[in-house]
mmCIF file with all atom_site columns, C-alpha atoms in Angstrom:
data_model
loop_
_atom_site.group_PDB
_atom_site.id
_atom_site.type_symbol
_atom_site.label_atom_id
_atom_site.label_alt_id
_atom_site.label_comp_id
_atom_site.label_asym_id
_atom_site.label_entity_id
_atom_site.label_seq_id
_atom_site.pdbx_PDB_ins_code
_atom_site.Cartn_x
_atom_site.Cartn_y
_atom_site.Cartn_z
_atom_site.occupancy
_atom_site.B_iso_or_equiv
_atom_site.pdbx_formal_charge
_atom_site.auth_seq_id
_atom_site.auth_comp_id
_atom_site.auth_asym_id
_atom_site.auth_atom_id
_atom_site.pdbx_PDB_model_num
ATOM 1   C CA . MET A 1 1   ? 15.626  9.762   26.158  1.00 66.00 ? 39  MET A CA 1
ATOM 2   C CA . ASN A 1 2   ? 13.020  12.261  26.398  1.00 89.00 ? 40  ASN A CA 1
ATOM 3   C CA . LEU A 1 3   ? 14.543  14.037  23.575  1.00 92.00 ? 41  LEU A CA 1
ATOM 4   C CA . ILE A 1 4   ? 14.118  11.107  21.373  1.00 88.00 ? 42  ILE A CA 1
ATOM 5   C CA . GLN A 1 5   ? 10.405  10.729  22.420  1.00 87.00 ? 43  GLN A CA 1
ATOM 6   C CA . THR A 1 6   ? 9.719   14.296  21.399  1.00 89.00 ? 44  THR A CA 1
ATOM 7   C CA . LEU A 1 7   ? 11.372  14.251  18.077  1.00 90.00 ? 45  LEU A CA 1
ATOM 8   C CA . THR A 1 8   ? 9.523   11.247  17.028  1.00 90.00 ? 46  THR A CA 1
ATOM 9   C CA . GLU A 1 9   ? 5.949   12.072  18.370  1.00 90.00 ? 47  GLU A CA 1
ATOM 10  C CA . GLN A 1 10  ? 5.588   14.736  15.738  1.00 90.00 ? 48  GLN A CA 1
ATOM 11  C CA . TYR A 1 11  ? 5.904   12.162  13.106  1.00 92.00 ? 49  TYR A CA 1
ATOM 12  C CA . MET A 1 12  ? 3.742   9.401   14.607  1.00 93.00 ? 50  MET A CA 1
ATOM 13  C CA . LYS A 1 13  ? -0.015  9.097   13.198  1.00 92.00 ? 51  LYS A CA 1
ATOM 14  C CA . PRO A 1 14  ? -2.516  10.093  15.867  1.00 89.00 ? 52  PRO A CA 1
ATOM 15  C CA . GLU A 1 15  ? -5.636  8.258   14.711  1.00 87.00 ? 53  GLU A CA 1
ATOM 16  C CA . LEU A 1 16  ? -4.705  4.622   13.919  1.00 87.00 ? 54  LEU A CA 1
ATOM 17  C CA . PRO A 1 17  ? -7.279  1.908   14.370  1.00 89.00 ? 55  PRO A CA 1
ATOM 18  C CA . THR A 1 18  ? -6.755  -0.877  16.705  1.00 92.00 ? 56  THR A CA 1
ATOM 19  C CA . MET A 1 19  ? -5.335  -3.816  14.614  1.00 94.00 ? 57  MET A CA 1
ATOM 20  C CA . ASN A 1 20  ? -4.232  -6.934  16.002  1.00 96.00 ? 58  ASN A CA 1
ATOM 21  C CA . VAL A 1 21  ? -2.478  -10.135 14.798  1.00 98.00 ? 59  VAL A CA 1
ATOM 22  C CA . GLY A 1 22  ? -5.082  -12.514 12.927  1.00 98.00 ? 60  GLY A CA 1
ATOM 23  C CA . ASP A 1 23  ? -7.173  -9.285  11.693  1.00 98.00 ? 61  ASP A CA 1
ATOM 24  C CA . THR A 1 24  ? -7.741  -8.911  8.106   1.00 97.00 ? 62  THR A CA 1
ATOM 25  C CA . VAL A 1 25  ? -6.917  -5.425  7.198   1.00 98.00 ? 63  VAL A CA 1
ATOM 26  C CA . ARG A 1 26  ? -7.049  -3.340  3.991   1.00 98.00 ? 64  ARG A CA 1
ATOM 27  C CA . VAL A 1 27  ? -3.849  -1.136  3.655   1.00 98.00 ? 65  VAL A CA 1
ATOM 28  C CA . THR A 1 28  ? -4.172  1.804   1.304   1.00 98.00 ? 66  THR A CA 1
ATOM 29  C CA . ILE A 1 29  ? -0.722  3.076   0.076   1.00 97.00 ? 67  ILE A CA 1
ATOM 30  C CA . ARG A 1 30  ? 0.291   6.014   -2.131  1.00 97.00 ? 68  ARG A CA 1
ATOM 31  C CA . VAL A 1 31  ? 2.419   4.530   -5.157  1.00 97.00 ? 69  VAL A CA 1
ATOM 32  C CA . LYS A 1 32  ? 4.332   6.880   -7.273  1.00 96.00 ? 70  LYS A CA 1
ATOM 33  C CA . GLU A 1 33  ? 5.115   5.941   -10.944 1.00 95.00 ? 71  GLU A CA 1
ATOM 34  C CA . GLY A 1 34  ? 7.235   8.515   -13.061 1.00 95.00 ? 72  GLY A CA 1
ATOM 35  C CA . ASN A 1 35  ? 5.363   11.581  -12.305 1.00 96.00 ? 73  ASN A CA 1
ATOM 36  C CA . ARG A 1 36  ? 2.061   10.165  -11.364 1.00 97.00 ? 74  ARG A CA 1
ATOM 37  C CA . GLU A 1 37  ? 0.681   9.057   -8.030  1.00 97.00 ? 75  GLU A CA 1
ATOM 38  C CA . ARG A 1 38  ? -2.001  6.820   -7.449  1.00 97.00 ? 76  ARG A CA 1
ATOM 39  C CA . ASN A 1 39  ? -3.872  4.776   -4.333  1.00 98.00 ? 77  ASN A CA 1
ATOM 40  C CA . GLN A 1 40  ? -3.343  0.935   -4.229  1.00 97.00 ? 78  GLN A CA 1
ATOM 41  C CA . ALA A 1 41  ? -5.010  -1.359  -1.776  1.00 98.00 ? 79  ALA A CA 1
ATOM 42  C CA . PHE A 1 42  ? -3.571  -4.462  -0.059  1.00 98.00 ? 80  PHE A CA 1
ATOM 43  C CA . GLU A 1 43  ? -5.713  -6.836  1.803   1.00 98.00 ? 81  GLU A CA 1
ATOM 44  C CA . GLY A 1 44  ? -4.661  -9.740  3.820   1.00 97.00 ? 82  GLY A CA 1
ATOM 45  C CA . THR A 1 45  ? -4.258  -11.146 7.373   1.00 98.00 ? 83  THR A CA 1
ATOM 46  C CA . ILE A 1 46  ? -1.758  -9.566  9.874   1.00 98.00 ? 84  ILE A CA 1
ATOM 47  C CA . ILE A 1 47  ? 0.649   -12.327 10.715  1.00 98.00 ? 85  ILE A CA 1
ATOM 48  C CA . ALA A 1 48  ? 3.246   -10.427 12.795  1.00 98.00 ? 86  ALA A CA 1
ATOM 49  C CA . LYS A 1 49  ? 3.383   -6.846  14.501  1.00 97.00 ? 87  LYS A CA 1
ATOM 50  C CA . LYS A 1 50  ? 6.993   -5.957  15.393  1.00 96.00 ? 88  LYS A CA 1
ATOM 51  C CA . HIS A 1 51  ? 8.899   -3.117  17.430  1.00 94.00 ? 89  HIS A CA 1
ATOM 52  C CA . GLY A 1 52  ? 6.943   -0.182  18.776  1.00 89.00 ? 90  GLY A CA 1
ATOM 53  C CA . GLY A 1 53  ? 6.611   3.649   18.544  1.00 90.00 ? 91  GLY A CA 1
ATOM 54  C CA . ILE A 1 54  ? 7.590   5.295   15.316  1.00 92.00 ? 92  ILE A CA 1
ATOM 55  C CA . GLN A 1 55  ? 9.435   1.949   14.216  1.00 93.00 ? 93  GLN A CA 1
ATOM 56  C CA . GLU A 1 56  ? 5.950   -0.244  14.527  1.00 95.00 ? 94  GLU A CA 1
ATOM 57  C CA . THR A 1 57  ? 5.670   -2.582  11.347  1.00 97.00 ? 95  THR A CA 1
ATOM 58  C CA . ILE A 1 58  ? 2.790   -4.946  10.604  1.00 97.00 ? 96  ILE A CA 1
ATOM 59  C CA . THR A 1 59  ? 3.494   -7.930  8.112   1.00 98.00 ? 97  THR A CA 1
ATOM 60  C CA . VAL A 1 60  ? 0.269   -8.606  5.779   1.00 98.00 ? 98  VAL A CA 1
ATOM 61  C CA . ARG A 1 61  ? -0.058  -11.926 4.205   1.00 97.00 ? 99  ARG A CA 1
ATOM 62  C CA . ARG A 1 62  ? -2.323  -12.733 1.348   1.00 95.00 ? 100 ARG A CA 1
ATOM 63  C CA . ILE A 1 63  ? -2.914  -15.204 -1.297  1.00 93.00 ? 101 ILE A CA 1
ATOM 64  C CA . SER A 1 64  ? -2.978  -14.012 -4.886  1.00 91.00 ? 102 SER A CA 1
ATOM 65  C CA . TYR A 1 65  ? -3.514  -16.278 -7.859  1.00 92.00 ? 103 TYR A CA 1
ATOM 66  C CA . GLY A 1 66  ? -2.422  -19.436 -5.709  1.00 89.00 ? 104 GLY A CA 1
ATOM 67  C CA . VAL A 1 67  ? 0.916   -17.792 -4.547  1.00 92.00 ? 105 VAL A CA 1
ATOM 68  C CA . GLY A 1 68  ? 1.371   -16.429 -1.067  1.00 94.00 ? 106 GLY A CA 1
ATOM 69  C CA . CYS A 1 69  ? 2.245   -12.781 -0.872  1.00 96.00 ? 107 CYS A CA 1
ATOM 70  C CA . GLU A 1 70  ? 3.702   -10.910 2.246   1.00 97.00 ? 108 GLU A CA 1
ATOM 71  C CA . LYS A 1 71  ? 4.451   -7.123  2.529   1.00 97.00 ? 109 LYS A CA 1
ATOM 72  C CA . VAL A 1 72  ? 5.812   -5.489  5.627   1.00 98.00 ? 110 VAL A CA 1
ATOM 73  C CA . PHE A 1 73  ? 4.281   -1.979  6.067   1.00 98.00 ? 111 PHE A CA 1
ATOM 74  C CA . PRO A 1 74  ? 5.720   0.744   8.420   1.00 97.00 ? 112 PRO A CA 1
ATOM 75  C CA . VAL A 1 75  ? 2.696   1.818   10.236  1.00 95.00 ? 113 VAL A CA 1
ATOM 76  C CA . HIS A 1 76  ? 3.827   5.571   10.562  1.00 95.00 ? 114 HIS A CA 1
ATOM 77  C CA . SER A 1 77  ? 5.077   5.967   7.126   1.00 95.00 ? 115 SER A CA 1
ATOM 78  C CA . PRO A 1 78  ? 3.693   8.832   5.160   1.00 94.00 ? 116 PRO A CA 1
ATOM 79  C CA . SER A 1 79  ? 2.958   6.765   2.246   1.00 95.00 ? 117 SER A CA 1
ATOM 80  C CA . ILE A 1 80  ? 0.343   4.678   4.140   1.00 96.00 ? 118 ILE A CA 1
ATOM 81  C CA . ILE A 1 81  ? -3.026  6.436   3.768   1.00 96.00 ? 119 ILE A CA 1
ATOM 82  C CA . SER A 1 82  ? -5.314  4.217   5.529   1.00 95.00 ? 120 SER A CA 1
ATOM 83  C CA . VAL A 1 83  ? -5.485  0.867   7.592   1.00 96.00 ? 121 VAL A CA 1
ATOM 84  C CA . ASP A 1 84  ? -8.832  -0.316  7.737   1.00 96.00 ? 122 ASP A CA 1
ATOM 85  C CA . THR A 1 85  ? -10.053 -3.519  9.833   1.00 96.00 ? 123 THR A CA 1
ATOM 86  C CA . VAL A 1 86  ? -12.239 -5.656  7.533   1.00 96.00 ? 124 VAL A CA 1
ATOM 87  C CA . ARG A 1 87  ? -12.719 -8.622  10.073  1.00 96.00 ? 125 ARG A CA 1
ATOM 88  C CA . LYS A 1 88  ? -11.114 -9.473  13.498  1.00 97.00 ? 126 LYS A CA 1
ATOM 89  C CA . GLY A 1 89  ? -9.402  -12.676 13.854  1.00 97.00 ? 127 GLY A CA 1
ATOM 90  C CA . LYS A 1 90  ? -9.432  -15.108 16.907  1.00 97.00 ? 128 LYS A CA 1
ATOM 91  C CA . VAL A 1 91  ? -5.953  -16.405 17.447  1.00 97.00 ? 129 VAL A CA 1
ATOM 92  C CA . ARG A 1 92  ? -3.798  -17.454 20.365  1.00 96.00 ? 130 ARG A CA 1
ATOM 93  C CA . ARG A 1 93  ? -0.408  -16.644 19.093  1.00 96.00 ? 131 ARG A CA 1
ATOM 94  C CA . ALA A 1 94  ? 1.406   -13.307 18.882  1.00 97.00 ? 132 ALA A CA 1
ATOM 95  C CA . LYS A 1 95  ? 3.155   -14.428 15.420  1.00 98.00 ? 133 LYS A CA 1
ATOM 96  C CA . LEU A 1 96  ? 1.385   -16.357 12.575  1.00 98.00 ? 134 LEU A CA 1
ATOM 97  C CA . TYR A 1 97  ? 4.241   -17.607 10.768  1.00 97.00 ? 135 TYR A CA 1
ATOM 98  C CA . TYR A 1 98  ? 2.518   -20.998 10.465  1.00 97.00 ? 136 TYR A CA 1
ATOM 99  C CA . LEU A 1 99  ? 0.167   -19.985 7.969   1.00 96.00 ? 137 LEU A CA 1
ATOM 100 C CA . ARG A 1 100 ? 2.868   -19.800 5.358   1.00 95.00 ? 138 ARG A CA 1
ATOM 101 C CA . ASP A 1 101 ? 2.901   -23.951 5.424   1.00 94.00 ? 139 ASP A CA 1
ATOM 102 C CA . ARG A 1 102 ? -0.809  -23.943 5.243   1.00 92.00 ? 140 ARG A CA 1
ATOM 103 C CA . VAL A 1 103 ? -3.127  -24.174 1.833   1.00 89.00 ? 141 VAL A CA 1
ATOM 104 C CA . GLY A 1 104 ? -6.831  -23.525 1.233   1.00 89.00 ? 142 GLY A CA 1
ATOM 105 C CA . LYS A 1 105 ? -9.367  -23.490 4.338   1.00 92.00 ? 143 LYS A CA 1
ATOM 106 C CA . ALA A 1 106 ? -6.559  -24.577 6.622   1.00 94.00 ? 144 ALA A CA 1
ATOM 107 C CA . ALA A 1 107 ? -4.855  -21.166 5.944   1.00 92.00 ? 145 ALA A CA 1
ATOM 108 C CA . LYS A 1 108 ? -8.023  -19.299 7.187   1.00 93.00 ? 146 LYS A CA 1
ATOM 109 C CA . VAL A 1 109 ? -8.355  -17.457 10.598  1.00 96.00 ? 147 VAL A CA 1
ATOM 110 C CA . LYS A 1 110 ? -11.531 -17.957 12.541  1.00 96.00 ? 148 LYS A CA 1
ATOM 111 C CA . GLU A 1 111 ? -13.348 -14.740 12.901  1.00 96.00 ? 149 GLU A CA 1
ATOM 112 C CA . ARG A 1 112 ? -14.098 -13.272 16.610  1.00 93.00 ? 150 ARG A CA 1
ATOM 113 C CA . LEU A 1 113 ? -17.724 -12.219 17.186  1.00 87.00 ? 151 LEU A CA 1
#
């Protein structure tokens, strides 16, 4: 078991911000198109965190032109440049899947002060 931990520790990112479910985050990823590379930001609310260690993922949801868009990001992926917390959310659940059914102001998460 220690062998697996030592192999995965070298690939984990050491400086991750504290991000919880309900927080609004801006995830900057490296996108490769043909022979060019560019950075692209995706800003939304974290509705789920899964797994742990090297396999940790976050599901980020945002409304874009009236349509809900969700992306699952592996936190320790080399294509992720940064994860910045825009605002903290006040939630009482571990998974916010109920936000998928909400529209407008009901889909907002209160801010934790």
